[in-house]
Amino acid sequence: MRFRHGDGTTVHLAYCSNVHQAEDLDGVVRQLASHAEPVREALGADLLGIGLWLARDVVTELSARPGAVRRLRAELTARGLETVTLNAFPYEGFHREVVKKDVYLPDWTDPARLRYTVDCARVLAGLLPDDARRGSVSTLPLAWRTPWPAEARDTARRSLDRLALSLAELERDTGRAIRVGFEPEPGCVVENTVQAARELGGLDPERLGVCLDTCHLAVQFENPARALRRLADAGLPVVKVQASSALQADDPTDPAARRALSRFAEPRFLHQTRTAPDGVVSGVDDLPDALAGGLDPGSPWRVHFHAPLHAAPEPPLTTTTGELTTALRELLGGPEAVCDHVEVETYTWSVLPEQLRPQDREGLVAGIAAELAWSRDRFEELGLVATADTARPRKEPVP
């Protein structure tokens, strides 16, 4: 979906396809028909944005077959979909039974990460709608925090310089501008905007910046306004926003809260947990560690578990949708739009507690549509206007 900001900027709203399991091109195409198009229809929208996650094997296939990108773009067009952003944080295997810290591999010390990211940018340049101002690719915040010796930092920095050069070459070759945003995440080398300014400051601001995930921002107890000022002072543009919400337990000593939290302690993804007594953030790397006594229960906990935006969890748990709404106001509620790519990224539908988990495809489609409707309402409350030029002629999918 597209919205017009008061300053004339077109703001794109999408949902991220990493919620779907697809690690070959045929699987990606099938998910457009089985999920993305029905989500668009449920919303009554002429055009729906989808932020594609393309695993390494999919990107290799798209790069090796000249007609493959054209086929994917035609499929998007035929189904009333558009792609202006890719999620290149997970490399592969995002729906294995256990992912945990493997999602941070390869990191930015490994040449494979640079190759994958540049390949994603090339693919996106071929998928961008003709009238799109630019594209964005999100990636991991360098690496998991340990080990991270000085030589690793130097190696990663050289890779980022090569990335900027590659993106400049891509724009010269294709006429399409693609920016890459590094996504601060709890537990990583860059887990907050203070570290982003330190580790990423001085990069080419025309090509590289930050992907701001509002769940991660909340888990780290960051104030959105101060975080954005810090990034601006460091010369780091907000390339992309992932609209997401964290779990919160106001009283972690409450037996009901602990029982509810335990239902979110699942084996696939890492659920970093933080608390901030007296404003000092501390935490553990996974929710089971917190429940086992590894985290002070004397003040509220926030958990890196992307909770559906529109629905409340089991009481007495809450979510950080208030922080998300504040972040959107700071990003889009002023006289100028700070960012033009917003992606709803609730990838955890399949690991929600049983009573909250969609039981079939129709349930997942309805849930994603409800999140996007919630986001659309927030945009309109901020004065953004849904564009009237999103209807476009349908074409038959390419066989």
mmCIF file of N, CA, C and O in Angstrom, residues 333-391:
data_model
loop_
_atom_site.group_PDB
_atom_site.id
_atom_site.type_symbol
_atom_site.label_atom_id
_atom_site.label_comp_id
_atom_site.label_asym_id
_atom_site.label_seq_id
_atom_site.Cartn_x
_atom_site.Cartn_y
_atom_site.Cartn_z
ATOM 1 N N GLY A 333 5.134 11.622 11.559
ATOM 2 C CA GLY A 333 4.169 12.613 12.002
ATOM 3 C C GLY A 333 4.640 14.048 11.919
ATOM 4 O O GLY A 333 3.859 14.964 12.179
ATOM 5 N N GLY A 334 5.890 14.252 11.532
ATOM 6 C CA GLY A 334 6.423 15.610 11.453
ATOM 7 C C GLY A 334 6.252 16.221 10.078
ATOM 8 O O GLY A 334 5.629 15.639 9.174
ATOM 9 N N PRO A 335 6.837 17.392 9.867
ATOM 10 C CA PRO A 335 6.705 18.063 8.561
ATOM 11 C C PRO A 335 7.431 17.342 7.444
ATOM 12 O O PRO A 335 7.119 17.557 6.270
ATOM 13 N N GLU A 336 8.399 16.491 7.794
ATOM 14 C CA GLU A 336 9.112 15.710 6.794
ATOM 15 C C GLU A 336 9.106 14.239 7.182
ATOM 16 O O GLU A 336 9.209 13.892 8.362
ATOM 17 N N ALA A 337 8.992 13.377 6.181
ATOM 18 C CA ALA A 337 9.028 11.941 6.428
ATOM 19 C C ALA A 337 10.476 11.508 6.656
ATOM 20 O O ALA A 337 11.342 11.766 5.813
ATOM 21 N N VAL A 338 10.746 10.862 7.791
ATOM 22 C CA VAL A 338 12.098 10.403 8.094
ATOM 23 C C VAL A 338 12.439 9.153 7.300
ATOM 24 O O VAL A 338 13.599 8.898 6.984
ATOM 25 N N CYS A 339 11.425 8.366 6.946
ATOM 26 C CA CYS A 339 11.650 7.109 6.237
ATOM 27 C C CYS A 339 10.471 6.857 5.309
ATOM 28 O O CYS A 339 9.337 7.246 5.619
ATOM 29 N N ASP A 340 10.728 6.197 4.166
ATOM 30 C CA ASP A 340 9.640 5.957 3.213
ATOM 31 C C ASP A 340 9.332 4.478 2.994
ATOM 32 O O ASP A 340 8.463 4.152 2.189
ATOM 33 N N HIS A 341 10.006 3.572 3.696
ATOM 34 C CA HIS A 341 9.737 2.139 3.582
ATOM 35 C C HIS A 341 9.407 1.583 4.963
ATOM 36 O O HIS A 341 10.262 1.588 5.861
ATOM 37 N N VAL A 342 8.171 1.115 5.154
ATOM 38 C CA VAL A 342 7.731 0.531 6.424
ATOM 39 C C VAL A 342 7.232 -0.883 6.134
ATOM 40 O O VAL A 342 6.404 -1.090 5.248
ATOM 41 N N GLU A 343 7.749 -1.834 6.906
ATOM 42 C CA GLU A 343 7.453 -3.243 6.676
ATOM 43 C C GLU A 343 6.973 -3.879 7.987
ATOM 44 O O GLU A 343 7.684 -3.838 8.993
ATOM 45 N N VAL A 344 5.777 -4.431 7.978
ATOM 46 C CA VAL A 344 5.289 -5.191 9.133
ATOM 47 C C VAL A 344 6.019 -6.535 9.126
ATOM 48 O O VAL A 344 5.982 -7.271 8.143
ATOM 49 N N GLU A 345 6.700 -6.850 10.253
ATOM 50 C CA GLU A 345 7.534 -8.056 10.265
ATOM 51 C C GLU A 345 7.220 -8.923 11.487
ATOM 52 O O GLU A 345 7.994 -9.002 12.435
ATOM 53 N N THR A 346 6.069 -9.568 11.440
ATOM 54 C CA THR A 346 5.739 -10.552 12.471
ATOM 55 C C THR A 346 5.986 -11.935 11.865
ATOM 56 O O THR A 346 5.113 -12.495 11.203
ATOM 57 N N TYR A 347 7.193 -12.439 12.073
ATOM 58 C CA TYR A 347 7.592 -13.719 11.482
ATOM 59 C C TYR A 347 7.288 -14.895 12.407
ATOM 60 O O TYR A 347 7.565 -16.046 12.064
ATOM 61 N N THR A 348 6.695 -14.605 13.567
ATOM 62 C CA THR A 348 6.555 -15.601 14.627
ATOM 63 C C THR A 348 5.177 -16.259 14.682
ATOM 64 O O THR A 348 4.865 -16.947 15.658
ATOM 65 N N TRP A 349 4.344 -16.076 13.674
ATOM 66 C CA TRP A 349 2.995 -16.638 13.717
ATOM 67 C C TRP A 349 3.018 -18.144 13.995
ATOM 68 O O TRP A 349 2.183 -18.655 14.739
ATOM 69 N N SER A 350 3.957 -18.862 13.403
ATOM 70 C CA SER A 350 3.959 -20.327 13.520
ATOM 71 C C SER A 350 4.440 -20.822 14.874
ATOM 72 O O SER A 350 4.301 -22.010 15.179
ATOM 73 N N VAL A 351 5.023 -19.943 15.698
ATOM 74 C CA VAL A 351 5.523 -20.363 17.013
ATOM 75 C C VAL A 351 4.787 -19.671 18.159
ATOM 76 O O VAL A 351 5.220 -19.750 19.312
ATOM 77 N N LEU A 352 3.696 -18.999 17.853
ATOM 78 C CA LEU A 352 2.872 -18.430 18.918
ATOM 79 C C LEU A 352 2.288 -19.549 19.777
ATOM 80 O O LEU A 352 2.153 -20.693 19.321
ATOM 81 N N PRO A 353 1.921 -19.248 21.035
ATOM 82 C CA PRO A 353 1.193 -20.246 21.829
ATOM 83 C C PRO A 353 -0.035 -20.758 21.073
ATOM 84 O O PRO A 353 -0.637 -20.020 20.276
ATOM 85 N N GLU A 354 -0.389 -21.980 21.321
ATOM 86 C CA GLU A 354 -1.400 -22.663 20.526
ATOM 87 C C GLU A 354 -2.688 -21.859 20.396
ATOM 88 O O GLU A 354 -3.277 -21.789 19.303
ATOM 89 N N GLN A 355 -3.136 -21.229 21.470
ATOM 90 C CA GLN A 355 -4.417 -20.533 21.424
ATOM 91 C C GLN A 355 -4.366 -19.257 20.580
ATOM 92 O O GLN A 355 -5.411 -18.720 20.201
ATOM 93 N N LEU A 356 -3.169 -18.765 20.282
ATOM 94 C CA LEU A 356 -3.013 -17.557 19.476
ATOM 95 C C LEU A 356 -2.572 -17.855 18.047
ATOM 96 O O LEU A 356 -2.607 -16.972 17.188
ATOM 97 N N ARG A 357 -2.188 -19.075 17.780
ATOM 98 C CA ARG A 357 -1.574 -19.443 16.505
ATOM 99 C C ARG A 357 -2.642 -19.719 15.437
ATOM 100 O O ARG A 357 -3.611 -20.434 15.702
ATOM 101 N N PRO A 358 -2.489 -19.169 14.225
ATOM 102 C CA PRO A 358 -3.423 -19.518 13.154
ATOM 103 C C PRO A 358 -3.394 -21.026 12.876
ATOM 104 O O PRO A 358 -2.334 -21.637 12.847
ATOM 105 N N GLN A 359 -4.556 -21.589 12.666
ATOM 106 C CA GLN A 359 -4.649 -23.032 12.478
ATOM 107 C C GLN A 359 -4.611 -23.447 11.018
ATOM 108 O O GLN A 359 -4.501 -24.638 10.713
ATOM 109 N N ASP A 360 -4.714 -22.503 10.101
ATOM 110 C CA ASP A 360 -4.696 -22.837 8.680
ATOM 111 C C ASP A 360 -4.284 -21.601 7.882
ATOM 112 O O ASP A 360 -4.021 -20.530 8.446
ATOM 113 N N ARG A 361 -4.223 -21.763 6.569
ATOM 114 C CA ARG A 361 -3.806 -20.660 5.693
ATOM 115 C C ARG A 361 -4.746 -19.464 5.842
ATOM 116 O O ARG A 361 -4.305 -18.314 5.906
ATOM 117 N N GLU A 362 -6.047 -19.725 5.899
ATOM 118 C CA GLU A 362 -7.008 -18.632 5.995
ATOM 119 C C GLU A 362 -6.797 -17.830 7.278
ATOM 120 O O GLU A 362 -6.930 -16.607 7.279
ATOM 121 N N GLY A 363 -6.458 -18.537 8.362
ATOM 122 C CA GLY A 363 -6.215 -17.837 9.612
ATOM 123 C C GLY A 363 -4.986 -16.947 9.543
ATOM 124 O O GLY A 363 -4.988 -15.826 10.071
ATOM 125 N N LEU A 364 -3.923 -17.428 8.881
ATOM 126 C CA LEU A 364 -2.716 -16.616 8.740
ATOM 127 C C LEU A 364 -2.981 -15.408 7.848
ATOM 128 O O LEU A 364 -2.553 -14.288 8.157
ATOM 129 N N VAL A 365 -3.686 -15.612 6.749
ATOM 130 C CA VAL A 365 -4.034 -14.497 5.862
ATOM 131 C C VAL A 365 -4.818 -13.436 6.631
ATOM 132 O O VAL A 365 -4.537 -12.234 6.535
ATOM 133 N N ALA A 366 -5.800 -13.874 7.428
ATOM 134 C CA ALA A 366 -6.610 -12.923 8.194
ATOM 135 C C ALA A 366 -5.754 -12.174 9.213
ATOM 136 O O ALA A 366 -5.930 -10.964 9.422
ATOM 137 N N GLY A 367 -4.795 -12.874 9.847
ATOM 138 C CA GLY A 367 -3.941 -12.224 10.831
ATOM 139 C C GLY A 367 -3.043 -11.174 10.205
ATOM 140 O O GLY A 367 -2.905 -10.061 10.736
ATOM 141 N N ILE A 368 -2.404 -11.508 9.083
ATOM 142 C CA ILE A 368 -1.533 -10.547 8.409
ATOM 143 C C ILE A 368 -2.333 -9.337 7.941
ATOM 144 O O ILE A 368 -1.909 -8.179 8.084
ATOM 145 N N ALA A 369 -3.521 -9.592 7.379
ATOM 146 C CA ALA A 369 -4.368 -8.488 6.924
ATOM 147 C C ALA A 369 -4.767 -7.586 8.090
ATOM 148 O O ALA A 369 -4.802 -6.354 7.946
ATOM 149 N N ALA A 370 -5.051 -8.181 9.247
ATOM 150 C CA ALA A 370 -5.428 -7.377 10.412
ATOM 151 C C ALA A 370 -4.265 -6.498 10.875
ATOM 152 O O ALA A 370 -4.465 -5.346 11.279
ATOM 153 N N GLU A 371 -3.040 -7.032 10.830
ATOM 154 C CA GLU A 371 -1.872 -6.225 11.202
ATOM 155 C C GLU A 371 -1.698 -5.050 10.245
ATOM 156 O O GLU A 371 -1.397 -3.925 10.665
ATOM 157 N N LEU A 372 -1.866 -5.298 8.956
ATOM 158 C CA LEU A 372 -1.718 -4.231 7.978
ATOM 159 C C LEU A 372 -2.828 -3.198 8.121
ATOM 160 O O LEU A 372 -2.592 -1.996 7.953
ATOM 161 N N ALA A 373 -4.037 -3.654 8.435
ATOM 162 C CA ALA A 373 -5.137 -2.712 8.662
ATOM 163 C C ALA A 373 -4.842 -1.846 9.886
ATOM 164 O O ALA A 373 -5.108 -0.635 9.886
ATOM 165 N N TRP A 374 -4.297 -2.458 10.928
ATOM 166 C CA TRP A 374 -3.903 -1.696 12.117
ATOM 167 C C TRP A 374 -2.872 -0.641 11.732
ATOM 168 O O TRP A 374 -2.963 0.523 12.153
ATOM 169 N N SER A 375 -1.886 -1.027 10.939
ATOM 170 C CA SER A 375 -0.839 -0.090 10.521
ATOM 171 C C SER A 375 -1.412 1.015 9.645
ATOM 172 O O SER A 375 -1.054 2.195 9.790
ATOM 173 N N ARG A 376 -2.300 0.637 8.735
ATOM 174 C CA ARG A 376 -2.946 1.630 7.875
ATOM 175 C C ARG A 376 -3.691 2.667 8.716
ATOM 176 O O ARG A 376 -3.613 3.870 8.442
ATOM 177 N N ASP A 377 -4.382 2.218 9.765
ATOM 178 C CA ASP A 377 -5.097 3.156 10.634
ATOM 179 C C ASP A 377 -4.131 4.117 11.318
ATOM 180 O O ASP A 377 -4.429 5.308 11.467
ATOM 181 N N ARG A 378 -2.972 3.612 11.751
ATOM 182 C CA ARG A 378 -1.988 4.487 12.392
ATOM 183 C C ARG A 378 -1.474 5.527 11.395
ATOM 184 O O ARG A 378 -1.277 6.697 11.758
ATOM 185 N N PHE A 379 -1.225 5.108 10.152
ATOM 186 C CA PHE A 379 -0.772 6.051 9.137
ATOM 187 C C PHE A 379 -1.797 7.166 8.948
ATOM 188 O O PHE A 379 -1.454 8.348 8.876
ATOM 189 N N GLU A 380 -3.056 6.778 8.848
ATOM 190 C CA GLU A 380 -4.097 7.777 8.600
ATOM 191 C C GLU A 380 -4.256 8.717 9.788
ATOM 192 O O GLU A 380 -4.525 9.909 9.605
ATOM 193 N N GLU A 381 -4.067 8.195 11.017
ATOM 194 C CA GLU A 381 -4.107 9.063 12.191
ATOM 195 C C GLU A 381 -3.001 10.108 12.158
ATOM 196 O O GLU A 381 -3.151 11.203 12.710
ATOM 197 N N LEU A 382 -1.894 9.779 11.499
ATOM 198 C CA LEU A 382 -0.773 10.718 11.387
ATOM 199 C C LEU A 382 -0.940 11.680 10.210
ATOM 200 O O LEU A 382 -0.060 12.510 9.962
ATOM 201 N N GLY A 383 -2.038 11.559 9.483
ATOM 202 C CA GLY A 383 -2.304 12.471 8.380
ATOM 203 C C GLY A 383 -1.830 11.995 7.037
ATOM 204 O O GLY A 383 -1.959 12.717 6.034
ATOM 205 N N LEU A 384 -1.267 10.786 6.946
ATOM 206 C CA LEU A 384 -0.889 10.242 5.650
ATOM 207 C C LEU A 384 -2.148 9.817 4.901
ATOM 208 O O LEU A 384 -3.122 9.344 5.508
ATOM 209 N N VAL A 385 -2.131 9.989 3.601
ATOM 210 C CA VAL A 385 -3.312 9.720 2.783
ATOM 211 C C VAL A 385 -3.007 8.576 1.831
ATOM 212 O O VAL A 385 -2.008 8.613 1.094
ATOM 213 N N ALA A 386 -3.848 7.553 1.846
ATOM 214 C CA ALA A 386 -3.688 6.448 0.904
ATOM 215 C C ALA A 386 -3.819 6.977 -0.508
ATOM 216 O O ALA A 386 -4.750 7.735 -0.823
ATOM 217 N N THR A 387 -2.888 6.610 -1.373
ATOM 218 C CA THR A 387 -2.901 7.148 -2.734
ATOM 219 C C THR A 387 -4.025 6.512 -3.545
ATOM 220 O O THR A 387 -4.424 5.376 -3.321
ATOM 221 N N ALA A 388 -4.516 7.275 -4.485
ATOM 222 C CA ALA A 388 -5.599 6.803 -5.349
ATOM 223 C C ALA A 388 -5.073 6.227 -6.652
ATOM 224 O O ALA A 388 -5.855 5.837 -7.512
ATOM 225 N N ASP A 389 -3.756 6.190 -6.813
ATOM 226 C CA ASP A 389 -3.188 5.749 -8.097
ATOM 227 C C ASP A 389 -2.588 4.352 -7.990
ATOM 228 O O ASP A 389 -1.715 3.987 -8.781
ATOM 229 N N THR A 390 -3.061 3.552 -7.026
ATOM 230 C CA THR A 390 -2.461 2.232 -6.848
ATOM 231 C C THR A 390 -3.108 1.171 -7.715
ATOM 232 O O THR A 390 -2.585 0.074 -7.846
ATOM 233 N N ALA A 391 -4.276 1.447 -8.269
ATOM 234 C CA ALA A 391 -4.896 0.461 -9.159
ATOM 235 C C ALA A 391 -4.101 0.393 -10.450
ATOM 236 O O ALA A 391 -3.762 1.405 -11.047
#
